[in-house]
Amino acid sequence: MKAVVLDGYALNPGDLSWDGLRDLCDEFTCYDYTAPAETIAHIGSCEVVFSNKTVITREILDACPQVRFIGLLATGYNIIDIEAAAERGIPVCNVPSYSTASVAQMTIALLLEITNAVGLHSQSVHGGRWQNCDGFTYWETPQIELADKTFGIVGFGNTGMATAAIAQALGMRVLVYTRTPKPQYQSETLRFCALDEVLAGSDILSLHCPLFAETEKMIDAVAIAKMKDGAILLNTARGGLLDEQAVADALDSGKLYAAGLDVVAVEPILPDNPLLKAKNCLLTPHIAWATFAARKRLMGVLEENLRAFLEGRPQNVVNNLD
């Protein structure tokens, strides 16, 4: 069994080990990155292919008929043509829930940086402003209390649920839009409702849904117009959920007070992305998932997924092989 990892650097820049996967294979190759033009050559004659962000299309599968298993180094699977894989009997297996705690933590970290600007104030103190202050205090940005605010969530999978729990712990009311409401979570501080009600009622809107055709650019000018004036937008899911020009325009006009975004539509971010120049827009380089603890869990599930496939009982399969 020959296996290849097409883009392993993000998962393992050197602080983890590939030995668990390597031990399951006769031949194992790991590339840090694979350019689109290199994908077919890097797959070569491998039966097992692992990908994080390297796109695997129908045409690539046609050119690599020996592929029997595709493992994702992530939860999302929009980079794989899962229908083409299913037609060939190839299971596509993802890694669910490995980064739930880390992504929820990052979501709230972005929010707290918007509301309290801890880093900015620390830099200001180190720069000497407090030493030269007439009074005992000052603030560079408005300090915003979150208690009694309304926190809207779109998508209520594991990460959405974890984020909702933190929001509730901070004293916020939570409104949730999801295709599959979970009545057992409804309470005095959490309510399921229609998307328009979440948009209209939320002081903070946080996205935790996958990127599909029906969710692409779901937060566009029309959706933003339905939101509260001065709302805060958070996205630690997928950049393609936003119409980035519409979000930038809303930030510049003041319709949105701020945005905290860990993802953009094209990564790495392009120099002409309008969010780079938008007012009050925090941008981080898709790192919510990247804590050591989360990456270690991910590596463990990759090994379990491959072992299960080799034993004839594939797990975490996202495409329909029936």
PDB file of C-alpha atoms in Angstrom:
ATOM      1  CA  MET A   1       0.000   0.000   0.000  1.00  0.00           C
ATOM      2  CA  LYS A   2       1.516   3.293  -1.170  1.00  0.00           C
ATOM      3  CA  ALA A   3       0.395   6.500   0.505  1.00  0.00           C
ATOM      4  CA  VAL A   4       1.033  10.190  -0.051  1.00  0.00           C
ATOM      5  CA  VAL A   5       0.294  13.323   1.953  1.00  0.00           C
ATOM      6  CA  LEU A   6      -0.088  16.150  -0.537  1.00  0.00           C
ATOM      7  CA  ASP A   7       0.196  19.128   1.825  1.00  0.00           C
ATOM      8  CA  GLY A   8       1.277  18.118   5.297  1.00  0.00           C
ATOM      9  CA  TYR A   9       3.140  21.193   6.527  1.00  0.00           C
ATOM     10  CA  ALA A  10       0.200  22.974   8.160  1.00  0.00           C
ATOM     11  CA  LEU A  11      -0.682  19.920  10.225  1.00  0.00           C
ATOM     12  CA  ASN A  12       2.882  18.970  11.039  1.00  0.00           C
ATOM     13  CA  PRO A  13       5.534  21.668  10.642  1.00  0.00           C
ATOM     14  CA  GLY A  14       7.870  19.446  12.641  1.00  0.00           C
ATOM     15  CA  ASP A  15       6.385  19.130  16.109  1.00  0.00           C
ATOM     16  CA  LEU A  16       4.402  15.937  15.401  1.00  0.00           C
ATOM     17  CA  SER A  17       5.294  12.571  13.854  1.00  0.00           C
ATOM     18  CA  TRP A  18       4.054  10.852  10.705  1.00  0.00           C
ATOM     19  CA  ASP A  19       5.248   7.481  12.033  1.00  0.00           C
ATOM     20  CA  GLY A  20       1.752   6.249  12.882  1.00  0.00           C
ATOM     21  CA  LEU A  21       0.694   6.594   9.243  1.00  0.00           C
ATOM     22  CA  ARG A  22       4.041   5.483   7.891  1.00  0.00           C
ATOM     23  CA  ASP A  23       3.845   2.231   9.855  1.00  0.00           C
ATOM     24  CA  LEU A  24       0.540   1.361   8.162  1.00  0.00           C
ATOM     25  CA  CYS A  25       1.977   1.673   4.635  1.00  0.00           C
ATOM     26  CA  ASP A  26       4.527  -0.093   2.483  1.00  0.00           C
ATOM     27  CA  GLU A  27       5.601   3.246   1.028  1.00  0.00           C
ATOM     28  CA  PHE A  28       4.868   6.678   2.507  1.00  0.00           C
ATOM     29  CA  THR A  29       5.653  10.092   1.040  1.00  0.00           C
ATOM     30  CA  CYS A  30       4.821  13.461   2.568  1.00  0.00           C
ATOM     31  CA  TYR A  31       4.982  16.731   0.663  1.00  0.00           C
ATOM     32  CA  ASP A  32       4.850  20.022   2.541  1.00  0.00           C
ATOM     33  CA  TYR A  33       2.833  21.560  -0.299  1.00  0.00           C
ATOM     34  CA  THR A  34       1.481  20.537  -3.696  1.00  0.00           C
ATOM     35  CA  ALA A  35       0.792  23.067  -6.426  1.00  0.00           C
ATOM     36  CA  PRO A  36      -2.236  22.345  -8.648  1.00  0.00           C
ATOM     37  CA  ALA A  37       0.012  21.431 -11.567  1.00  0.00           C
ATOM     38  CA  GLU A  38       1.861  18.924  -9.381  1.00  0.00           C
ATOM     39  CA  THR A  39      -1.127  17.029  -7.957  1.00  0.00           C
ATOM     40  CA  ILE A  40      -1.258  14.173 -10.464  1.00  0.00           C
ATOM     41  CA  ALA A  41       2.506  13.652 -10.357  1.00  0.00           C
ATOM     42  CA  HIS A  42       2.585  13.711  -6.548  1.00  0.00           C
ATOM     43  CA  ILE A  43      -0.211  11.160  -6.328  1.00  0.00           C
ATOM     44  CA  GLY A  44       1.561   8.988  -8.872  1.00  0.00           C
ATOM     45  CA  SER A  45       0.658   5.338  -8.300  1.00  0.00           C
ATOM     46  CA  CYS A  46      -0.456   5.785  -4.682  1.00  0.00           C
ATOM     47  CA  GLU A  47      -3.592   4.036  -3.493  1.00  0.00           C
ATOM     48  CA  VAL A  48      -3.943   6.203  -0.376  1.00  0.00           C
ATOM     49  CA  VAL A  49      -4.067   9.995  -0.688  1.00  0.00           C
ATOM     50  CA  PHE A  50      -4.228  12.530   2.135  1.00  0.00           C
ATOM     51  CA  SER A  51      -5.071  16.163   1.442  1.00  0.00           C
ATOM     52  CA  ASN A  52      -5.681  19.256   3.508  1.00  0.00           C
ATOM     53  CA  LYS A  53      -6.316  21.998   0.939  1.00  0.00           C
ATOM     54  CA  THR A  54      -5.039  20.421  -2.285  1.00  0.00           C
ATOM     55  CA  VAL A  55      -8.047  20.116  -4.598  1.00  0.00           C
ATOM     56  CA  ILE A  56      -8.861  16.659  -5.960  1.00  0.00           C
ATOM     57  CA  THR A  57     -11.199  16.860  -8.950  1.00  0.00           C
ATOM     58  CA  ARG A  58     -12.872  14.311 -11.185  1.00  0.00           C
ATOM     59  CA  GLU A  59     -10.127  14.894 -13.745  1.00  0.00           C
ATOM     60  CA  ILE A  60      -7.432  14.112 -11.197  1.00  0.00           C
ATOM     61  CA  LEU A  61      -9.200  10.907 -10.203  1.00  0.00           C
ATOM     62  CA  ASP A  62      -9.490   9.976 -13.880  1.00  0.00           C
ATOM     63  CA  ALA A  63      -5.731  10.435 -14.209  1.00  0.00           C
ATOM     64  CA  CYS A  64      -5.026   8.457 -11.032  1.00  0.00           C
ATOM     65  CA  PRO A  65      -7.228   5.331 -11.304  1.00  0.00           C
ATOM     66  CA  GLN A  66      -5.277   3.455  -8.630  1.00  0.00           C
ATOM     67  CA  VAL A  67      -6.562   5.698  -5.797  1.00  0.00           C
ATOM     68  CA  ARG A  68      -8.627   3.652  -3.322  1.00  0.00           C
ATOM     69  CA  PHE A  69      -8.856   5.948  -0.302  1.00  0.00           C
ATOM     70  CA  ILE A  70      -8.864   9.721   0.265  1.00  0.00           C
ATOM     71  CA  GLY A  71      -8.204  11.003   3.750  1.00  0.00           C
ATOM     72  CA  LEU A  72      -8.799  14.624   4.681  1.00  0.00           C
ATOM     73  CA  LEU A  73      -6.493  16.407   7.087  1.00  0.00           C
ATOM     74  CA  ALA A  74      -9.501  18.483   8.087  1.00  0.00           C
ATOM     75  CA  THR A  75     -13.240  18.397   8.743  1.00  0.00           C
ATOM     76  CA  GLY A  76     -14.450  20.251   5.645  1.00  0.00           C
ATOM     77  CA  TYR A  77     -14.483  18.315   2.375  1.00  0.00           C
ATOM     78  CA  ASN A  78     -15.430  20.884  -0.265  1.00  0.00           C
ATOM     79  CA  ILE A  79     -11.985  20.485  -1.903  1.00  0.00           C
ATOM     80  CA  ILE A  80     -12.817  16.913  -2.961  1.00  0.00           C
ATOM     81  CA  ASP A  81     -15.223  15.895  -5.719  1.00  0.00           C
ATOM     82  CA  ILE A  82     -16.980  13.441  -3.416  1.00  0.00           C
ATOM     83  CA  GLU A  83     -19.454  12.329  -6.073  1.00  0.00           C
ATOM     84  CA  ALA A  84     -16.674  11.382  -8.471  1.00  0.00           C
ATOM     85  CA  ALA A  85     -14.959   9.523  -5.645  1.00  0.00           C
ATOM     86  CA  ALA A  86     -18.166   7.679  -4.761  1.00  0.00           C
ATOM     87  CA  GLU A  87     -18.657   6.612  -8.386  1.00  0.00           C
ATOM     88  CA  ARG A  88     -15.266   4.930  -8.175  1.00  0.00           C
ATOM     89  CA  GLY A  89     -15.972   3.353  -4.800  1.00  0.00           C
ATOM     90  CA  ILE A  90     -13.404   5.560  -3.064  1.00  0.00           C
ATOM     91  CA  PRO A  91     -14.274   6.467   0.519  1.00  0.00           C
ATOM     92  CA  VAL A  92     -13.509  10.067   1.459  1.00  0.00           C
ATOM     93  CA  CYS A  93     -12.888  10.226   5.193  1.00  0.00           C
ATOM     94  CA  ASN A  94     -12.650  13.422   7.215  1.00  0.00           C
ATOM     95  CA  VAL A  95     -11.657  14.198  10.794  1.00  0.00           C
ATOM     96  CA  PRO A  96     -14.664  15.571  12.667  1.00  0.00           C
ATOM     97  CA  SER A  97     -14.600  17.472  15.945  1.00  0.00           C
ATOM     98  CA  TYR A  98     -10.843  17.483  16.503  1.00  0.00           C
ATOM     99  CA  SER A  99     -10.668  21.292  16.793  1.00  0.00           C
ATOM    100  CA  THR A 100     -13.998  22.047  18.444  1.00  0.00           C
ATOM    101  CA  ALA A 101     -12.561  23.553  21.624  1.00  0.00           C
ATOM    102  CA  SER A 102      -9.789  25.411  19.807  1.00  0.00           C
ATOM    103  CA  VAL A 103     -12.082  27.029  17.210  1.00  0.00           C
ATOM    104  CA  ALA A 104     -14.639  28.036  19.825  1.00  0.00           C
ATOM    105  CA  GLN A 105     -11.816  29.554  21.873  1.00  0.00           C
ATOM    106  CA  MET A 106     -10.527  31.506  18.871  1.00  0.00           C
ATOM    107  CA  THR A 107     -14.004  32.770  18.054  1.00  0.00           C
ATOM    108  CA  ILE A 108     -14.307  34.281  21.498  1.00  0.00           C
ATOM    109  CA  ALA A 109     -10.699  35.527  21.367  1.00  0.00           C
ATOM    110  CA  LEU A 110     -11.542  37.531  18.245  1.00  0.00           C
ATOM    111  CA  LEU A 111     -14.629  38.902  19.956  1.00  0.00           C
ATOM    112  CA  LEU A 112     -12.731  39.908  23.096  1.00  0.00           C
ATOM    113  CA  GLU A 113     -10.040  41.623  21.055  1.00  0.00           C
ATOM    114  CA  ILE A 114     -12.780  43.652  19.372  1.00  0.00           C
ATOM    115  CA  THR A 115     -14.512  44.533  22.636  1.00  0.00           C
ATOM    116  CA  ASN A 116     -11.437  45.122  24.834  1.00  0.00           C
ATOM    117  CA  ALA A 117      -8.392  45.482  22.520  1.00  0.00           C
ATOM    118  CA  VAL A 118      -6.049  43.982  25.119  1.00  0.00           C
ATOM    119  CA  GLY A 119      -3.108  43.773  22.718  1.00  0.00           C
ATOM    120  CA  LEU A 120      -3.482  47.368  21.568  1.00  0.00           C
ATOM    121  CA  HIS A 121      -3.626  48.670  25.132  1.00  0.00           C
ATOM    122  CA  SER A 122      -0.605  46.631  26.183  1.00  0.00           C
ATOM    123  CA  GLN A 123       1.373  48.093  23.271  1.00  0.00           C
ATOM    124  CA  SER A 124       0.200  51.558  24.276  1.00  0.00           C
ATOM    125  CA  VAL A 125       1.405  51.072  27.863  1.00  0.00           C
ATOM    126  CA  HIS A 126       4.760  49.725  26.709  1.00  0.00           C
ATOM    127  CA  GLY A 127       4.984  52.714  24.384  1.00  0.00           C
ATOM    128  CA  GLY A 128       4.828  55.095  27.351  1.00  0.00           C
ATOM    129  CA  ARG A 129       1.347  56.545  27.158  1.00  0.00           C
ATOM    130  CA  TRP A 130       0.272  55.477  30.669  1.00  0.00           C
ATOM    131  CA  GLN A 131       3.427  56.967  32.179  1.00  0.00           C
ATOM    132  CA  ASN A 132       2.499  60.305  30.670  1.00  0.00           C
ATOM    133  CA  CYS A 133      -1.218  60.133  31.412  1.00  0.00           C
ATOM    134  CA  ASP A 134      -2.761  62.938  33.504  1.00  0.00           C
ATOM    135  CA  GLY A 135      -5.302  60.607  35.086  1.00  0.00           C
ATOM    136  CA  PHE A 136      -5.044  57.068  36.438  1.00  0.00           C
ATOM    137  CA  THR A 137      -6.529  55.515  33.304  1.00  0.00           C
ATOM    138  CA  TYR A 138      -7.285  55.970  29.619  1.00  0.00           C
ATOM    139  CA  TRP A 139      -8.578  53.808  26.790  1.00  0.00           C
ATOM    140  CA  GLU A 140      -7.719  53.716  23.131  1.00  0.00           C
ATOM    141  CA  THR A 141     -10.984  52.083  22.054  1.00  0.00           C
ATOM    142  CA  PRO A 142     -14.466  51.820  23.555  1.00  0.00           C
ATOM    143  CA  GLN A 143     -14.644  49.092  26.203  1.00  0.00           C
ATOM    144  CA  ILE A 144     -17.702  46.952  25.482  1.00  0.00           C
ATOM    145  CA  GLU A 145     -19.449  44.694  28.007  1.00  0.00           C
ATOM    146  CA  LEU A 146     -20.819  41.462  26.565  1.00  0.00           C
ATOM    147  CA  ALA A 147     -23.251  40.542  29.332  1.00  0.00           C
ATOM    148  CA  ASP A 148     -26.862  40.889  28.165  1.00  0.00           C
ATOM    149  CA  LYS A 149     -25.841  41.123  24.504  1.00  0.00           C
ATOM    150  CA  THR A 150     -27.411  38.775  21.947  1.00  0.00           C
ATOM    151  CA  PHE A 151     -25.019  36.331  20.294  1.00  0.00           C
ATOM    152  CA  GLY A 152     -26.256  34.878  17.002  1.00  0.00           C
ATOM    153  CA  ILE A 153     -24.935  31.590  15.677  1.00  0.00           C
ATOM    154  CA  VAL A 154     -25.357  30.185  12.172  1.00  0.00           C
ATOM    155  CA  GLY A 155     -24.665  26.456  12.281  1.00  0.00           C
ATOM    156  CA  PHE A 156     -25.036  24.351  15.402  1.00  0.00           C
ATOM    157  CA  GLY A 157     -22.611  21.493  15.009  1.00  0.00           C
ATOM    158  CA  ASN A 158     -19.986  20.757  17.617  1.00  0.00           C
ATOM    159  CA  THR A 159     -18.185  24.083  17.244  1.00  0.00           C
ATOM    160  CA  GLY A 160     -21.381  26.101  17.213  1.00  0.00           C
ATOM    161  CA  MET A 161     -22.520  24.337  20.384  1.00  0.00           C
ATOM    162  CA  ALA A 162     -19.185  24.899  22.115  1.00  0.00           C
ATOM    163  CA  THR A 163     -19.191  28.577  21.182  1.00  0.00           C
ATOM    164  CA  ALA A 164     -22.771  28.962  22.390  1.00  0.00           C
ATOM    165  CA  ALA A 165     -21.782  27.552  25.788  1.00  0.00           C
ATOM    166  CA  ILE A 166     -19.014  30.147  26.166  1.00  0.00           C
ATOM    167  CA  ALA A 167     -21.330  32.947  25.064  1.00  0.00           C
ATOM    168  CA  GLN A 168     -23.869  31.875  27.660  1.00  0.00           C
ATOM    169  CA  ALA A 169     -21.154  31.724  30.323  1.00  0.00           C
ATOM    170  CA  LEU A 170     -20.315  35.346  29.481  1.00  0.00           C
ATOM    171  CA  GLY A 171     -23.918  36.291  30.150  1.00  0.00           C
ATOM    172  CA  MET A 172     -25.152  36.543  26.583  1.00  0.00           C
ATOM    173  CA  ARG A 173     -28.418  35.377  25.124  1.00  0.00           C
ATOM    174  CA  VAL A 174     -27.977  33.063  22.142  1.00  0.00           C
ATOM    175  CA  LEU A 175     -30.037  32.858  18.951  1.00  0.00           C
ATOM    176  CA  VAL A 176     -29.328  29.897  16.676  1.00  0.00           C
ATOM    177  CA  TYR A 177     -30.127  29.201  13.058  1.00  0.00           C
ATOM    178  CA  THR A 178     -29.501  25.627  11.918  1.00  0.00           C
ATOM    179  CA  ARG A 179     -31.023  23.164   9.483  1.00  0.00           C
ATOM    180  CA  THR A 180     -31.385  20.638  12.318  1.00  0.00           C
ATOM    181  CA  PRO A 181     -32.532  22.274  15.561  1.00  0.00           C
ATOM    182  CA  LYS A 182     -31.688  20.403  18.766  1.00  0.00           C
ATOM    183  CA  PRO A 183     -34.606  21.091  21.137  1.00  0.00           C
ATOM    184  CA  GLN A 184     -32.707  19.642  24.097  1.00  0.00           C
ATOM    185  CA  TYR A 185     -30.406  22.692  24.049  1.00  0.00           C
ATOM    186  CA  GLN A 186     -33.219  25.248  24.110  1.00  0.00           C
ATOM    187  CA  SER A 187     -33.366  27.213  27.339  1.00  0.00           C
ATOM    188  CA  GLU A 188     -34.037  30.657  28.755  1.00  0.00           C
ATOM    189  CA  THR A 189     -30.716  31.785  27.246  1.00  0.00           C
ATOM    190  CA  LEU A 190     -30.706  29.850  23.949  1.00  0.00           C
ATOM    191  CA  ARG A 191     -33.381  29.801  21.301  1.00  0.00           C
ATOM    192  CA  PHE A 192     -33.631  28.344  17.782  1.00  0.00           C
ATOM    193  CA  CYS A 193     -35.166  30.591  15.157  1.00  0.00           C
ATOM    194  CA  ALA A 194     -35.221  31.540  11.485  1.00  0.00           C
ATOM    195  CA  LEU A 195     -32.156  33.041   9.853  1.00  0.00           C
ATOM    196  CA  ASP A 196     -33.766  36.458   9.386  1.00  0.00           C
ATOM    197  CA  GLU A 197     -34.544  36.603  13.095  1.00  0.00           C
ATOM    198  CA  VAL A 198     -30.945  35.739  13.952  1.00  0.00           C
ATOM    199  CA  LEU A 199     -29.687  38.435  11.583  1.00  0.00           C
ATOM    200  CA  ALA A 200     -32.065  41.076  12.931  1.00  0.00           C
ATOM    201  CA  GLY A 201     -31.699  40.220  16.598  1.00  0.00           C
ATOM    202  CA  SER A 202     -27.970  39.668  17.067  1.00  0.00           C
ATOM    203  CA  ASP A 203     -25.445  42.115  18.465  1.00  0.00           C
ATOM    204  CA  ILE A 204     -22.778  39.611  17.453  1.00  0.00           C
ATOM    205  CA  LEU A 205     -23.163  37.170  14.546  1.00  0.00           C
ATOM    206  CA  SER A 206     -20.847  34.146  14.445  1.00  0.00           C
ATOM    207  CA  LEU A 207     -20.651  31.684  11.549  1.00  0.00           C
ATOM    208  CA  HIS A 208     -20.101  27.971  12.195  1.00  0.00           C
ATOM    209  CA  CYS A 209     -21.588  26.294   9.133  1.00  0.00           C
ATOM    210  CA  PRO A 210     -19.909  24.431   6.239  1.00  0.00           C
ATOM    211  CA  LEU A 211     -19.330  25.951   2.824  1.00  0.00           C
ATOM    212  CA  PHE A 212     -21.702  24.527   0.229  1.00  0.00           C
ATOM    213  CA  ALA A 213     -23.305  26.036  -2.854  1.00  0.00           C
ATOM    214  CA  GLU A 214     -26.301  27.113  -0.775  1.00  0.00           C
ATOM    215  CA  THR A 215     -24.181  28.837   1.884  1.00  0.00           C
ATOM    216  CA  GLU A 216     -21.650  30.532  -0.407  1.00  0.00           C
ATOM    217  CA  LYS A 217     -21.726  34.309   0.167  1.00  0.00           C
ATOM    218  CA  MET A 218     -24.696  33.902   2.487  1.00  0.00           C
ATOM    219  CA  ILE A 219     -23.592  37.045   4.308  1.00  0.00           C
ATOM    220  CA  ASP A 220     -23.993  39.502   1.455  1.00  0.00           C
ATOM    221  CA  ALA A 221     -25.351  43.045   1.201  1.00  0.00           C
ATOM    222  CA  VAL A 222     -28.933  41.808   1.542  1.00  0.00           C
ATOM    223  CA  ALA A 223     -28.176  39.823   4.697  1.00  0.00           C
ATOM    224  CA  ILE A 224     -26.107  42.639   6.193  1.00  0.00           C
ATOM    225  CA  ALA A 225     -28.967  45.087   5.623  1.00  0.00           C
ATOM    226  CA  LYS A 226     -31.100  42.907   7.893  1.00  0.00           C
ATOM    227  CA  MET A 227     -28.548  43.054  10.712  1.00  0.00           C
ATOM    228  CA  LYS A 228     -28.474  45.540  13.558  1.00  0.00           C
ATOM    229  CA  ASP A 229     -26.577  48.752  12.975  1.00  0.00           C
ATOM    230  CA  GLY A 230     -23.225  48.389  14.728  1.00  0.00           C
ATOM    231  CA  ALA A 231     -23.277  44.595  14.907  1.00  0.00           C
ATOM    232  CA  ILE A 232     -20.092  42.547  15.132  1.00  0.00           C
ATOM    233  CA  LEU A 233     -19.404  39.770  12.612  1.00  0.00           C
ATOM    234  CA  LEU A 234     -17.240  36.725  13.416  1.00  0.00           C
ATOM    235  CA  ASN A 235     -16.166  33.985  11.013  1.00  0.00           C
ATOM    236  CA  THR A 236     -13.966  31.051  11.960  1.00  0.00           C
ATOM    237  CA  ALA A 237     -15.669  28.649   9.523  1.00  0.00           C
ATOM    238  CA  ARG A 238     -15.016  29.257   5.813  1.00  0.00           C
ATOM    239  CA  GLY A 239     -14.173  32.499   4.065  1.00  0.00           C
ATOM    240  CA  GLY A 240     -16.509  31.753   1.182  1.00  0.00           C
ATOM    241  CA  LEU A 241     -19.506  32.264   3.469  1.00  0.00           C
ATOM    242  CA  LEU A 242     -18.977  36.014   3.089  1.00  0.00           C
ATOM    243  CA  ASP A 243     -19.371  38.409   0.213  1.00  0.00           C
ATOM    244  CA  GLU A 244     -16.112  40.064   1.190  1.00  0.00           C
ATOM    245  CA  GLN A 245     -16.718  43.310  -0.693  1.00  0.00           C
ATOM    246  CA  ALA A 246     -20.125  43.670   0.955  1.00  0.00           C
ATOM    247  CA  VAL A 247     -18.586  43.087   4.394  1.00  0.00           C
ATOM    248  CA  ALA A 248     -15.812  45.608   3.712  1.00  0.00           C
ATOM    249  CA  ASP A 249     -18.378  48.176   2.558  1.00  0.00           C
ATOM    250  CA  ALA A 250     -20.456  47.599   5.700  1.00  0.00           C
ATOM    251  CA  LEU A 251     -17.394  48.065   7.921  1.00  0.00           C
ATOM    252  CA  ASP A 252     -16.361  51.248   6.139  1.00  0.00           C
ATOM    253  CA  SER A 253     -19.882  52.700   6.347  1.00  0.00           C
ATOM    254  CA  GLY A 254     -20.285  51.804  10.020  1.00  0.00           C
ATOM    255  CA  LYS A 255     -23.185  49.432   9.399  1.00  0.00           C
ATOM    256  CA  LEU A 256     -20.966  46.789  10.984  1.00  0.00           C
ATOM    257  CA  TYR A 257     -18.976  47.953  14.010  1.00  0.00           C
ATOM    258  CA  ALA A 258     -16.249  45.364  13.540  1.00  0.00           C
ATOM    259  CA  ALA A 259     -15.393  41.961  12.119  1.00  0.00           C
ATOM    260  CA  GLY A 260     -13.146  39.222  13.453  1.00  0.00           C
ATOM    261  CA  LEU A 261     -12.213  36.829  10.655  1.00  0.00           C
ATOM    262  CA  ASP A 262      -9.882  33.835  10.743  1.00  0.00           C
ATOM    263  CA  VAL A 263     -10.668  32.786   7.168  1.00  0.00           C
ATOM    264  CA  VAL A 264     -11.018  34.401   3.738  1.00  0.00           C
ATOM    265  CA  ALA A 265     -12.333  33.125   0.433  1.00  0.00           C
ATOM    266  CA  VAL A 266      -8.903  32.692  -1.190  1.00  0.00           C
ATOM    267  CA  GLU A 267      -6.028  31.621   1.053  1.00  0.00           C
ATOM    268  CA  PRO A 268      -3.343  32.832   1.405  1.00  0.00           C
ATOM    269  CA  ILE A 269      -5.109  36.184   1.332  1.00  0.00           C
ATOM    270  CA  LEU A 270      -4.701  38.126  -1.914  1.00  0.00           C
ATOM    271  CA  PRO A 271      -3.219  41.629  -1.795  1.00  0.00           C
ATOM    272  CA  ASP A 272      -6.382  43.119  -3.312  1.00  0.00           C
ATOM    273  CA  ASN A 273      -8.758  41.545  -0.792  1.00  0.00           C
ATOM    274  CA  PRO A 274     -11.005  44.453   0.272  1.00  0.00           C
ATOM    275  CA  LEU A 275     -10.980  43.285   3.901  1.00  0.00           C
ATOM    276  CA  LEU A 276      -7.312  44.261   4.224  1.00  0.00           C
ATOM    277  CA  LYS A 277      -8.228  47.952   4.028  1.00  0.00           C
ATOM    278  CA  ALA A 278     -11.625  47.810   5.716  1.00  0.00           C
ATOM    279  CA  LYS A 279     -12.161  49.656   8.988  1.00  0.00           C
ATOM    280  CA  ASN A 280     -12.058  47.733  12.266  1.00  0.00           C
ATOM    281  CA  CYS A 281     -11.431  44.361  10.640  1.00  0.00           C
ATOM    282  CA  LEU A 282      -9.350  41.835  12.577  1.00  0.00           C
ATOM    283  CA  LEU A 283      -7.784  39.200  10.335  1.00  0.00           C
ATOM    284  CA  THR A 284      -5.889  36.106  11.478  1.00  0.00           C
ATOM    285  CA  PRO A 285      -4.298  33.540   9.110  1.00  0.00           C
ATOM    286  CA  HIS A 286      -6.656  30.548   9.500  1.00  0.00           C
ATOM    287  CA  ILE A 287      -5.149  29.478  12.830  1.00  0.00           C
ATOM    288  CA  ALA A 288      -8.230  28.664  14.925  1.00  0.00           C
ATOM    289  CA  TRP A 289      -7.711  24.948  14.309  1.00  0.00           C
ATOM    290  CA  ALA A 290      -3.945  24.978  14.791  1.00  0.00           C
ATOM    291  CA  THR A 291      -3.313  24.493  18.509  1.00  0.00           C
ATOM    292  CA  PHE A 292      -0.907  21.661  19.254  1.00  0.00           C
ATOM    293  CA  ALA A 293      -3.634  19.771  21.124  1.00  0.00           C
ATOM    294  CA  ALA A 294      -6.020  19.954  18.153  1.00  0.00           C
ATOM    295  CA  ARG A 295      -3.379  18.959  15.615  1.00  0.00           C
ATOM    296  CA  LYS A 296      -2.306  16.020  17.749  1.00  0.00           C
ATOM    297  CA  ARG A 297      -5.908  14.811  17.924  1.00  0.00           C
ATOM    298  CA  LEU A 298      -6.211  15.222  14.162  1.00  0.00           C
ATOM    299  CA  MET A 299      -3.113  13.097  13.556  1.00  0.00           C
ATOM    300  CA  GLY A 300      -4.510  10.364  15.785  1.00  0.00           C
ATOM    301  CA  VAL A 301      -7.803  10.233  13.876  1.00  0.00           C
ATOM    302  CA  LEU A 302      -5.963  10.133  10.541  1.00  0.00           C
ATOM    303  CA  GLU A 303      -4.239   6.981  11.720  1.00  0.00           C
ATOM    304  CA  GLU A 304      -7.537   5.505  12.932  1.00  0.00           C
ATOM    305  CA  ASN A 305      -9.233   6.344   9.618  1.00  0.00           C
ATOM    306  CA  LEU A 306      -6.538   4.620   7.562  1.00  0.00           C
ATOM    307  CA  ARG A 307      -6.413   1.594   9.852  1.00  0.00           C
ATOM    308  CA  ALA A 308     -10.197   1.236   9.671  1.00  0.00           C
ATOM    309  CA  PHE A 309     -10.087   1.383   5.864  1.00  0.00           C
ATOM    310  CA  LEU A 310      -7.345  -1.236   5.682  1.00  0.00           C
ATOM    311  CA  GLU A 311      -9.441  -3.484   7.924  1.00  0.00           C
ATOM    312  CA  GLY A 312     -12.433  -3.130   5.594  1.00  0.00           C
ATOM    313  CA  ARG A 313     -14.546  -0.918   7.852  1.00  0.00           C
ATOM    314  CA  PRO A 314     -13.982   2.682   6.729  1.00  0.00           C
ATOM    315  CA  GLN A 315     -15.079   5.335   9.227  1.00  0.00           C
ATOM    316  CA  ASN A 316     -15.856   9.042   9.049  1.00  0.00           C
ATOM    317  CA  VAL A 317     -16.929   8.590   5.425  1.00  0.00           C
ATOM    318  CA  VAL A 318     -18.493  11.763   3.991  1.00  0.00           C
ATOM    319  CA  ASN A 319     -19.543  10.456   0.566  1.00  0.00           C
ATOM    320  CA  ASN A 320     -22.293   7.998  -0.224  1.00  0.00           C
ATOM    321  CA  LEU A 321     -20.819   4.720  -1.471  1.00  0.00           C
ATOM    322  CA  ASP A 322     -24.152   2.882  -1.728  1.00  0.00           C
TER     323      ASP A 322
END
